[in-house]
PDB file of C-alpha atoms in Angstrom:
ATOM      1  CA  UNK S  82       1.686 -18.919   9.469  1.00 80.00           C
ATOM      2  CA  UNK S  83      -0.238 -18.596  12.700  1.00 81.00           C
ATOM      3  CA  UNK S  84       3.015 -17.988  14.489  1.00 85.00           C
ATOM      4  CA  UNK S  85       3.851 -15.289  12.055  1.00 84.00           C
ATOM      5  CA  UNK S  86       0.477 -13.616  12.580  1.00 87.00           C
ATOM      6  CA  UNK S  87       0.737 -13.672  16.241  1.00 85.00           C
ATOM      7  CA  UNK S  88       4.480 -12.697  16.444  1.00 85.00           C
ATOM      8  CA  UNK S  89       4.026  -9.782  14.147  1.00 86.00           C
ATOM      9  CA  UNK S  90       1.448  -8.304  16.403  1.00 87.00           C
ATOM     10  CA  UNK S  91       3.869  -8.655  19.240  1.00 86.00           C
ATOM     11  CA  UNK S  92       6.704  -7.009  17.237  1.00 88.00           C
ATOM     12  CA  UNK S  93       4.183  -4.284  16.424  1.00 87.00           C
ATOM     13  CA  UNK S  94       3.197  -3.682  20.135  1.00 86.00           C
ATOM     14  CA  UNK S  95       6.958  -3.567  21.219  1.00 86.00           C
ATOM     15  CA  UNK S  96       7.899  -1.129  18.548  1.00 87.00           C
ATOM     16  CA  UNK S  97       5.229   1.461  18.470  1.00 87.00           C
ATOM     17  CA  UNK S  98       7.949   4.063  17.809  1.00 88.00           C
ATOM     18  CA  UNK S  99       7.267   3.181  14.116  1.00 90.00           C
ATOM     19  CA  UNK S 100       4.116   5.406  14.291  1.00 90.00           C
ATOM     20  CA  UNK S 101       6.025   8.540  14.910  1.00 90.00           C
ATOM     21  CA  UNK S 102       7.528   8.843  11.316  1.00 91.00           C
ATOM     22  CA  UNK S 103       3.995   7.849   9.913  1.00 91.00           C
ATOM     23  CA  UNK S 104       2.338  10.547  12.028  1.00 91.00           C
ATOM     24  CA  UNK S 105       5.059  13.185  11.015  1.00 90.00           C
ATOM     25  CA  UNK S 106       4.716  12.260   7.461  1.00 90.00           C
ATOM     26  CA  UNK S 107       0.928  12.628   7.399  1.00 88.00           C
ATOM     27  CA  UNK S 108       1.256  16.016   9.040  1.00 89.00           C
ATOM     28  CA  UNK S 109       3.668  17.305   6.364  1.00 88.00           C
ATOM     29  CA  UNK S 110       1.637  15.927   3.435  1.00 85.00           C
ATOM     30  CA  UNK S 111      -1.487  17.542   4.994  1.00 84.00           C
ATOM     31  CA  UNK S 112       0.138  21.002   4.698  1.00 82.00           C
ATOM     32  CA  UNK S 113       1.256  20.332   1.155  1.00 77.00           C
ATOM     33  CA  UNK S 114      -1.959  18.939  -0.345  1.00 76.00           C
ATOM     34  CA  UNK S 115      -4.012  22.119   0.080  1.00 74.00           C
ATOM     35  CA  UNK S 116      -1.365  24.137  -1.869  1.00 70.00           C
ATOM     36  CA  UNK S 117      -1.360  21.829  -4.855  1.00 67.00           C
ATOM     37  CA  UNK S 118      -5.216  22.171  -4.948  1.00 63.00           C
ATOM     38  CA  UNK S 119      -5.011  25.716  -5.560  1.00 60.00           C
ATOM     39  CA  UNK S 120      -2.459  25.576  -8.206  1.00 60.00           C
ATOM     40  CA  UNK S 121      -3.040  25.251 -12.116  1.00 65.00           C
ATOM     41  CA  UNK S 122      -2.027  21.690 -13.262  1.00 60.00           C
ATOM     42  CA  UNK S 123       0.306  23.047 -16.092  1.00 67.00           C
ATOM     43  CA  UNK S 124       1.894  25.793 -13.775  1.00 70.00           C
ATOM     44  CA  UNK S 125       5.429  25.868 -12.421  1.00 76.00           C
ATOM     45  CA  UNK S 126       4.140  25.961  -8.853  1.00 71.00           C
ATOM     46  CA  UNK S 127       2.115  22.644  -9.411  1.00 73.00           C
ATOM     47  CA  UNK S 128       5.102  20.906 -10.815  1.00 77.00           C
ATOM     48  CA  UNK S 129       7.305  22.108  -7.833  1.00 81.00           C
ATOM     49  CA  UNK S 130       4.678  21.016  -5.132  1.00 80.00           C
ATOM     50  CA  UNK S 131       4.034  17.788  -6.984  1.00 81.00           C
ATOM     51  CA  UNK S 132       7.799  16.923  -7.225  1.00 85.00           C
ATOM     52  CA  UNK S 133       8.187  17.744  -3.484  1.00 85.00           C
ATOM     53  CA  UNK S 134       5.320  15.301  -2.490  1.00 87.00           C
ATOM     54  CA  UNK S 135       6.843  12.615  -4.737  1.00 90.00           C
ATOM     55  CA  UNK S 136      10.170  13.184  -3.106  1.00 90.00           C
ATOM     56  CA  UNK S 137       8.794  13.181   0.406  1.00 91.00           C
ATOM     57  CA  UNK S 138       6.897  10.058  -0.326  1.00 92.00           C
ATOM     58  CA  UNK S 139      10.062   8.185  -1.514  1.00 93.00           C
ATOM     59  CA  UNK S 140      12.095   9.579   1.380  1.00 93.00           C
ATOM     60  CA  UNK S 141       9.494   8.349   3.876  1.00 93.00           C
ATOM     61  CA  UNK S 142       9.260   4.844   2.269  1.00 92.00           C
ATOM     62  CA  UNK S 143      13.154   4.522   2.281  1.00 92.00           C
ATOM     63  CA  UNK S 144      13.722   5.252   5.791  1.00 92.00           C
ATOM     64  CA  UNK S 145      10.470   3.916   7.231  1.00 92.00           C
ATOM     65  CA  UNK S 146      10.585   0.552   5.565  1.00 93.00           C
ATOM     66  CA  UNK S 147      14.404   0.203   6.660  1.00 92.00           C
ATOM     67  CA  UNK S 148      13.097   0.274  10.131  1.00 91.00           C
ATOM     68  CA  UNK S 149      10.626  -2.446   9.443  1.00 92.00           C
ATOM     69  CA  UNK S 150      13.445  -4.554   7.636  1.00 90.00           C
ATOM     70  CA  UNK S 151      15.620  -4.050  10.720  1.00 89.00           C
ATOM     71  CA  UNK S 152      13.048  -5.626  13.110  1.00 88.00           C
ATOM     72  CA  UNK S 153      12.201  -8.479  10.586  1.00 87.00           C
ATOM     73  CA  UNK S 154      15.754  -9.594  10.101  1.00 84.00           C
ATOM     74  CA  UNK S 155      16.594  -9.261  13.758  1.00 83.00           C
ATOM     75  CA  UNK S 156      13.453 -11.262  14.770  1.00 78.00           C
ATOM     76  CA  UNK S 157      14.601 -14.053  12.309  1.00 76.00           C
ATOM     77  CA  UNK S 158      18.205 -14.078  13.669  1.00 73.00           C
ATOM     78  CA  UNK S 159      16.934 -14.123  17.202  1.00 66.00           C
ATOM     79  CA  UNK S 160      15.211 -17.618  16.911  1.00 58.00           C
ATOM     80  CA  UNK S 161      11.937 -15.812  15.951  1.00 55.00           C
ATOM     81  CA  UNK S 162      11.152 -14.390  19.554  1.00 53.00           C
ATOM     82  CA  UNK S 163       8.918 -11.451  19.214  1.00 51.00           C
ATOM     83  CA  UNK S 164       9.288 -10.433  23.104  1.00 52.00           C
ATOM     84  CA  UNK S 165      12.969  -9.534  22.769  1.00 51.00           C
ATOM     85  CA  UNK S 166      12.597  -7.392  19.604  1.00 51.00           C
ATOM     86  CA  UNK S 167      11.986  -3.904  21.319  1.00 54.00           C
ATOM     87  CA  UNK S 168      14.097  -1.217  19.989  1.00 58.00           C
ATOM     88  CA  UNK S 169      12.359   1.940  21.292  1.00 64.00           C
ATOM     89  CA  UNK S 170      13.765   5.218  19.942  1.00 69.00           C
ATOM     90  CA  UNK S 171      17.023   3.550  18.907  1.00 76.00           C
ATOM     91  CA  UNK S 172      15.089   2.278  15.918  1.00 82.00           C
ATOM     92  CA  UNK S 173      14.868   5.793  14.548  1.00 83.00           C
ATOM     93  CA  UNK S 174      18.677   5.580  13.847  1.00 85.00           C
ATOM     94  CA  UNK S 175      17.800   3.222  10.923  1.00 86.00           C
ATOM     95  CA  UNK S 176      15.725   5.984   9.279  1.00 88.00           C
ATOM     96  CA  UNK S 177      18.541   8.136   7.501  1.00 90.00           C
ATOM     97  CA  UNK S 178      20.747   5.166   6.574  1.00 89.00           C
ATOM     98  CA  UNK S 179      17.592   3.666   5.003  1.00 89.00           C
ATOM     99  CA  UNK S 180      17.106   6.799   2.915  1.00 91.00           C
ATOM    100  CA  UNK S 181      20.397   6.577   1.417  1.00 89.00           C
ATOM    101  CA  UNK S 182      20.255   2.895   0.859  1.00 89.00           C
ATOM    102  CA  UNK S 183      16.817   2.670  -0.607  1.00 90.00           C
ATOM    103  CA  UNK S 184      15.817   6.128  -1.979  1.00 92.00           C
ATOM    104  CA  UNK S 185      16.976   5.190  -5.899  1.00 91.00           C
ATOM    105  CA  UNK S 186      15.087   1.666  -5.684  1.00 92.00           C
ATOM    106  CA  UNK S 187      11.989   2.983  -4.249  1.00 93.00           C
ATOM    107  CA  UNK S 188      12.038   5.920  -6.634  1.00 93.00           C
ATOM    108  CA  UNK S 189      12.366   3.411  -9.559  1.00 91.00           C
ATOM    109  CA  UNK S 190       9.808   1.411  -7.846  1.00 90.00           C
ATOM    110  CA  UNK S 191       7.388   4.181  -7.830  1.00 91.00           C
ATOM    111  CA  UNK S 192       7.878   4.741 -11.387  1.00 92.00           C
ATOM    112  CA  UNK S 193       7.470   1.064 -12.371  1.00 91.00           C
ATOM    113  CA  UNK S 194       4.420   0.763  -9.886  1.00 91.00           C
ATOM    114  CA  UNK S 195       2.806   3.673 -11.926  1.00 93.00           C
ATOM    115  CA  UNK S 196       3.656   2.017 -15.363  1.00 94.00           C
ATOM    116  CA  UNK S 197       2.218  -1.277 -14.167  1.00 93.00           C
ATOM    117  CA  UNK S 198      -0.917   0.506 -12.740  1.00 93.00           C
ATOM    118  CA  UNK S 199      -1.630   2.073 -16.152  1.00 94.00           C
ATOM    119  CA  UNK S 200      -0.772  -1.163 -18.203  1.00 95.00           C
ATOM    120  CA  UNK S 201      -3.212  -3.315 -16.120  1.00 94.00           C
ATOM    121  CA  UNK S 202      -6.122  -0.786 -16.333  1.00 93.00           C
ATOM    122  CA  UNK S 203      -5.556  -0.207 -20.085  1.00 94.00           C
ATOM    123  CA  UNK S 204      -5.746  -3.875 -20.540  1.00 93.00           C
ATOM    124  CA  UNK S 205      -8.796  -3.974 -18.500  1.00 91.00           C
ATOM    125  CA  UNK S 206     -10.291  -1.177 -20.533  1.00 90.00           C
ATOM    126  CA  UNK S 207      -9.589  -2.897 -23.783  1.00 92.00           C
ATOM    127  CA  UNK S 208     -11.196  -6.044 -22.458  1.00 91.00           C
ATOM    128  CA  UNK S 209     -14.192  -4.256 -21.215  1.00 89.00           C
ATOM    129  CA  UNK S 210     -14.710  -2.441 -24.610  1.00 87.00           C
ATOM    130  CA  UNK S 211     -14.236  -5.693 -26.434  1.00 87.00           C
ATOM    131  CA  UNK S 212     -16.845  -7.598 -24.208  1.00 86.00           C
ATOM    132  CA  UNK S 213     -19.175  -5.064 -22.933  1.00 82.00           C
ATOM    133  CA  UNK S 214     -19.016  -2.029 -25.287  1.00 80.00           C
ATOM    134  CA  UNK S 215     -18.644   1.628 -24.178  1.00 77.00           C
ATOM    135  CA  UNK S 216     -21.447   2.703 -21.687  1.00 72.00           C
ATOM    136  CA  UNK S 217     -23.408   5.974 -21.968  1.00 69.00           C
ATOM    137  CA  UNK S 218     -21.422   8.818 -20.700  1.00 68.00           C
ATOM    138  CA  UNK S 219     -22.926  12.111 -19.475  1.00 64.00           C
ATOM    139  CA  UNK S 220     -22.082  15.209 -21.226  1.00 65.00           C
ATOM    140  CA  UNK S 221     -20.570  16.905 -18.155  1.00 66.00           C
ATOM    141  CA  UNK S 222     -18.993  13.791 -16.641  1.00 60.00           C
ATOM    142  CA  UNK S 223     -17.059  15.642 -13.762  1.00 63.00           C
ATOM    143  CA  UNK S 224     -20.071  17.461 -12.652  1.00 61.00           C
ATOM    144  CA  UNK S 225     -22.365  14.371 -12.601  1.00 62.00           C
ATOM    145  CA  UNK S 226     -19.999  12.287 -10.677  1.00 63.00           C
ATOM    146  CA  UNK S 227     -19.198  14.913  -8.060  1.00 63.00           C
ATOM    147  CA  UNK S 228     -22.819  15.640  -7.282  1.00 65.00           C
ATOM    148  CA  UNK S 229     -24.806  12.834  -5.653  1.00 70.00           C
ATOM    149  CA  UNK S 230     -28.254  14.089  -6.960  1.00 71.00           C
ATOM    150  CA  UNK S 231     -26.909  14.582 -10.419  1.00 68.00           C
ATOM    151  CA  UNK S 232     -25.363  11.112 -10.242  1.00 68.00           C
ATOM    152  CA  UNK S 233     -28.817   9.585  -8.984  1.00 71.00           C
ATOM    153  CA  UNK S 234     -30.657  11.375 -11.771  1.00 74.00           C
ATOM    154  CA  UNK S 235     -28.232  10.221 -14.451  1.00 70.00           C
ATOM    155  CA  UNK S 236     -28.240   6.511 -13.248  1.00 70.00           C
ATOM    156  CA  UNK S 237     -32.321   6.771 -13.168  1.00 73.00           C
ATOM    157  CA  UNK S 238     -32.401   7.788 -16.766  1.00 72.00           C
ATOM    158  CA  UNK S 239     -30.325   4.741 -17.825  1.00 71.00           C
ATOM    159  CA  UNK S 240     -32.080   1.777 -19.611  1.00 74.00           C
ATOM    160  CA  UNK S 241     -31.547  -1.610 -17.979  1.00 77.00           C
ATOM    161  CA  UNK S 242     -29.074  -2.566 -20.543  1.00 78.00           C
ATOM    162  CA  UNK S 243     -27.006   0.339 -19.837  1.00 76.00           C
ATOM    163  CA  UNK S 244     -27.283  -0.127 -16.116  1.00 77.00           C
ATOM    164  CA  UNK S 245     -25.850  -3.917 -16.829  1.00 83.00           C
ATOM    165  CA  UNK S 246     -23.040  -2.443 -18.711  1.00 83.00           C
ATOM    166  CA  UNK S 247     -22.058  -0.111 -15.994  1.00 80.00           C
ATOM    167  CA  UNK S 248     -22.363  -2.944 -13.398  1.00 85.00           C
ATOM    168  CA  UNK S 249     -20.121  -5.053 -15.546  1.00 87.00           C
ATOM    169  CA  UNK S 250     -17.527  -2.168 -16.090  1.00 86.00           C
ATOM    170  CA  UNK S 251     -17.635  -1.584 -12.173  1.00 87.00           C
ATOM    171  CA  UNK S 252     -16.789  -5.303 -11.476  1.00 91.00           C
ATOM    172  CA  UNK S 253     -14.064  -5.421 -14.107  1.00 92.00           C
ATOM    173  CA  UNK S 254     -12.573  -2.156 -12.695  1.00 91.00           C
ATOM    174  CA  UNK S 255     -12.754  -3.730  -9.176  1.00 91.00           C
ATOM    175  CA  UNK S 256     -11.107  -6.956 -10.147  1.00 92.00           C
ATOM    176  CA  UNK S 257      -8.293  -5.097 -12.105  1.00 92.00           C
ATOM    177  CA  UNK S 258      -7.572  -3.179  -8.895  1.00 91.00           C
ATOM    178  CA  UNK S 259      -7.761  -6.277  -6.838  1.00 90.00           C
ATOM    179  CA  UNK S 260      -5.338  -7.883  -9.067  1.00 92.00           C
ATOM    180  CA  UNK S 261      -2.813  -4.993  -8.963  1.00 91.00           C
ATOM    181  CA  UNK S 262      -2.877  -4.920  -5.356  1.00 90.00           C
ATOM    182  CA  UNK S 263      -2.334  -8.665  -4.877  1.00 90.00           C
ATOM    183  CA  UNK S 264       0.680  -8.784  -7.358  1.00 90.00           C
ATOM    184  CA  UNK S 265       2.531  -5.836  -5.789  1.00 90.00           C
ATOM    185  CA  UNK S 266       1.757  -6.611  -2.168  1.00 90.00           C
ATOM    186  CA  UNK S 267       5.289  -7.994  -1.308  1.00 90.00           C
ATOM    187  CA  UNK S 268       7.134  -5.582  -3.756  1.00 90.00           C
ATOM    188  CA  UNK S 269       8.183  -2.937  -1.100  1.00 90.00           C
ATOM    189  CA  UNK S 270       9.399  -5.305   1.673  1.00 92.00           C
ATOM    190  CA  UNK S 271      11.366  -7.316  -1.013  1.00 90.00           C
ATOM    191  CA  UNK S 272      13.287  -4.163  -1.962  1.00 90.00           C
ATOM    192  CA  UNK S 273      14.175  -3.127   1.635  1.00 89.00           C
ATOM    193  CA  UNK S 274      15.096  -6.799   2.721  1.00 88.00           C
ATOM    194  CA  UNK S 275      17.122  -7.686  -0.224  1.00 81.00           C
ATOM    195  CA  UNK S 276      18.736  -4.487  -1.435  1.00 69.00           C
ATOM    196  CA  UNK S 277      17.458  -5.236  -4.970  1.00 72.00           C
ATOM    197  CA  UNK S 278      16.778  -3.007  -7.763  1.00 84.00           C
ATOM    198  CA  UNK S 279      12.877  -2.402  -8.166  1.00 87.00           C
ATOM    199  CA  UNK S 280      12.534  -4.686 -11.404  1.00 88.00           C
ATOM    200  CA  UNK S 281      14.305  -7.715  -9.789  1.00 87.00           C
ATOM    201  CA  UNK S 282      12.412  -7.173  -6.562  1.00 87.00           C
ATOM    202  CA  UNK S 283       9.039  -7.306  -8.584  1.00 88.00           C
ATOM    203  CA  UNK S 284       9.719 -10.662 -10.087  1.00 88.00           C
ATOM    204  CA  UNK S 285      11.061 -12.343  -6.928  1.00 87.00           C
ATOM    205  CA  UNK S 286       7.834 -10.852  -5.349  1.00 87.00           C
ATOM    206  CA  UNK S 287       5.837 -12.824  -7.972  1.00 89.00           C
ATOM    207  CA  UNK S 288       8.112 -15.912  -7.517  1.00 88.00           C
ATOM    208  CA  UNK S 289       7.143 -15.817  -3.765  1.00 88.00           C
ATOM    209  CA  UNK S 290       3.684 -15.361  -4.427  1.00 87.00           C
ATOM    210  CA  UNK S 291       3.722 -18.493  -6.595  1.00 88.00           C
ATOM    211  CA  UNK S 292       5.685 -20.670  -4.142  1.00 88.00           C
ATOM    212  CA  UNK S 293       3.231 -19.556  -1.111  1.00 87.00           C
ATOM    213  CA  UNK S 294       0.029 -18.922  -2.726  1.00 88.00           C
ATOM    214  CA  UNK S 295      -2.184 -19.832   0.076  1.00 90.00           C
ATOM    215  CA  UNK S 296      -0.377 -17.499   2.594  1.00 89.00           C
ATOM    216  CA  UNK S 297      -0.270 -14.687   0.197  1.00 89.00           C
ATOM    217  CA  UNK S 298      -3.994 -14.999  -0.416  1.00 90.00           C
ATOM    218  CA  UNK S 299      -4.582 -14.982   3.322  1.00 91.00           C
ATOM    219  CA  UNK S 300      -2.491 -11.948   3.736  1.00 90.00           C
ATOM    220  CA  UNK S 301      -4.618 -10.269   1.080  1.00 91.00           C
ATOM    221  CA  UNK S 302      -7.868 -11.185   2.629  1.00 91.00           C
ATOM    222  CA  UNK S 303      -6.692  -9.976   6.005  1.00 90.00           C
ATOM    223  CA  UNK S 304      -6.084  -6.647   4.047  1.00 87.00           C
ATOM    224  CA  UNK S 305      -9.482  -6.536   2.428  1.00 87.00           C
ATOM    225  CA  UNK S 306     -11.139  -7.538   5.634  1.00 87.00           C
ATOM    226  CA  UNK S 307      -9.349  -5.005   7.730  1.00 85.00           C
ATOM    227  CA  UNK S 308     -10.438  -2.229   4.954  1.00 83.00           C
ATOM    228  CA  UNK S 309     -14.078  -3.345   5.273  1.00 85.00           C
ATOM    229  CA  UNK S 310     -13.906  -3.081   9.095  1.00 84.00           C
ATOM    230  CA  UNK S 311     -12.247   0.420   8.880  1.00 81.00           C
ATOM    231  CA  UNK S 312     -14.770   1.745   6.462  1.00 82.00           C
ATOM    232  CA  UNK S 313     -17.473   0.563   8.714  1.00 82.00           C
ATOM    233  CA  UNK S 314     -15.678   2.376  11.663  1.00 78.00           C
ATOM    234  CA  UNK S 315     -15.331   5.649   9.794  1.00 77.00           C
ATOM    235  CA  UNK S 316     -19.116   5.597   8.521  1.00 79.00           C
ATOM    236  CA  UNK S 317     -20.173   5.080  12.217  1.00 80.00           C
ATOM    237  CA  UNK S 318     -17.839   7.794  13.427  1.00 72.00           C
ATOM    238  CA  UNK S 319     -19.346  10.505  11.321  1.00 71.00           C
ATOM    239  CA  UNK S 320     -18.691  13.844  12.933  1.00 75.00           C
ATOM    240  CA  UNK S 321     -18.062  12.298  16.563  1.00 77.00           C
ATOM    241  CA  UNK S 322     -14.661  13.629  17.285  1.00 80.00           C
ATOM    242  CA  UNK S 323     -14.107  10.633  19.904  1.00 82.00           C
ATOM    243  CA  UNK S 324     -15.089   8.083  17.468  1.00 80.00           C
ATOM    244  CA  UNK S 325     -13.073   9.807  14.778  1.00 81.00           C
ATOM    245  CA  UNK S 326     -10.021   9.510  17.026  1.00 84.00           C
ATOM    246  CA  UNK S 327     -10.640   5.775  17.743  1.00 84.00           C
ATOM    247  CA  UNK S 328     -11.046   5.226  14.072  1.00 83.00           C
ATOM    248  CA  UNK S 329      -7.619   7.126  13.356  1.00 86.00           C
ATOM    249  CA  UNK S 330      -6.017   5.121  16.038  1.00 87.00           C
ATOM    250  CA  UNK S 331      -7.393   1.734  14.713  1.00 86.00           C
ATOM    251  CA  UNK S 332      -6.116   2.656  11.207  1.00 87.00           C
ATOM    252  CA  UNK S 333      -2.636   3.521  12.230  1.00 89.00           C
ATOM    253  CA  UNK S 334      -2.254   0.282  14.298  1.00 90.00           C
ATOM    254  CA  UNK S 335      -3.509  -1.753  11.320  1.00 91.00           C
ATOM    255  CA  UNK S 336      -0.857  -0.122   9.009  1.00 91.00           C
ATOM    256  CA  UNK S 337       1.845  -0.904  11.345  1.00 93.00           C
ATOM    257  CA  UNK S 338       0.628  -4.401  11.948  1.00 93.00           C
ATOM    258  CA  UNK S 339       0.100  -5.167   8.318  1.00 92.00           C
ATOM    259  CA  UNK S 340       3.306  -3.855   7.307  1.00 93.00           C
ATOM    260  CA  UNK S 341       5.188  -5.731  10.025  1.00 93.00           C
ATOM    261  CA  UNK S 342       3.181  -8.913   8.881  1.00 92.00           C
ATOM    262  CA  UNK S 343       4.482  -8.470   5.333  1.00 93.00           C
ATOM    263  CA  UNK S 344       8.069  -7.806   6.217  1.00 93.00           C
ATOM    264  CA  UNK S 345       8.247 -10.747   8.545  1.00 91.00           C
ATOM    265  CA  UNK S 346       6.570 -13.017   5.907  1.00 91.00           C
ATOM    266  CA  UNK S 347       9.021 -12.067   3.268  1.00 90.00           C
ATOM    267  CA  UNK S 348      12.096 -12.354   5.667  1.00 87.00           C
ATOM    268  CA  UNK S 349      10.813 -15.823   6.576  1.00 84.00           C
ATOM    269  CA  UNK S 350      11.163 -16.755   2.935  1.00 81.00           C
ATOM    270  CA  UNK S 351      14.278 -14.742   2.185  1.00 66.00           C
ATOM    271  CA  UNK S 352      16.555 -17.693   1.566  1.00 59.00           C
ATOM    272  CA  UNK S 353      14.427 -18.912  -1.186  1.00 45.00           C
ATOM    273  CA  UNK S 354      13.256 -15.405  -2.576  1.00 44.00           C
ATOM    274  CA  UNK S 355      16.846 -13.905  -3.040  1.00 50.00           C
ATOM    275  CA  UNK S 356      19.432 -15.454  -5.300  1.00 44.00           C
ATOM    276  CA  UNK S 357      22.057 -15.076  -2.451  1.00 41.00           C
ATOM    277  CA  UNK S 358      22.004 -14.132   1.214  1.00 39.00           C
ATOM    278  CA  UNK S 359      24.742 -12.020   0.579  1.00 35.00           C
ATOM    279  CA  UNK S 360      22.187  -9.869  -1.294  1.00 44.00           C
ATOM    280  CA  UNK S 361      19.866  -9.542   1.841  1.00 42.00           C
ATOM    281  CA  UNK S 362      20.126  -7.355   4.769  1.00 39.00           C
ATOM    282  CA  UNK S 363      21.881  -9.078   7.839  1.00 38.00           C
TER     283      UNK S 363
END
């Protein structure tokens, strides 16, 4: 596992061209988000913009993850030497074929991802109601939770019992989110590396998790730790443009490294994860 951690960083440094599609994607999305904010939820304009955003996300995933898959497969085939795996702009040629190959699996995966998210939080909600009861809810919920002073005033007015109920609900929500993130962590790499339909990829993602539980937990802890560090850096940055630029750079590098880590980890265990190597890339 230490070699995978080290080599994934080497692969990331040698293939920083992976950052270009990410930057371009964020730039396009940043132009579309303001448009959807000014549209009525039930309007045709909202539906069109929302559908475009979903389509762009799936196109981006399909092509970008194919680029990661190419590196991970070649790394394994080349006796796991990270130094040799430098593709530069030649790697961009994998993007469009990846869109054609992975678009439908990732579109279906996004739909299943949303259903699983709703199912887990629905179950968490039912458990919370059963164990803790329904907490006191302010009359104007949106206004209270969007205003810090109003939120502080509302929380101050709660009894100790209600505060404890809110604390328990918060812990339950965080736990449900952590569980959801954990069981879907290897899903996207599994689709690109094994050319699988999203449902089968999800179950093989679970199979790999149970086979390598300690390694998977380590990967998840890296994710949590990096998020905490990035949150601290963002808080320190404040309105300082230089610090904000450093924070954004660190965030992009971590995204690239962590995805590379997941793809290399899954590919290292591909023979046991896929039913047949004929189903897999390379």
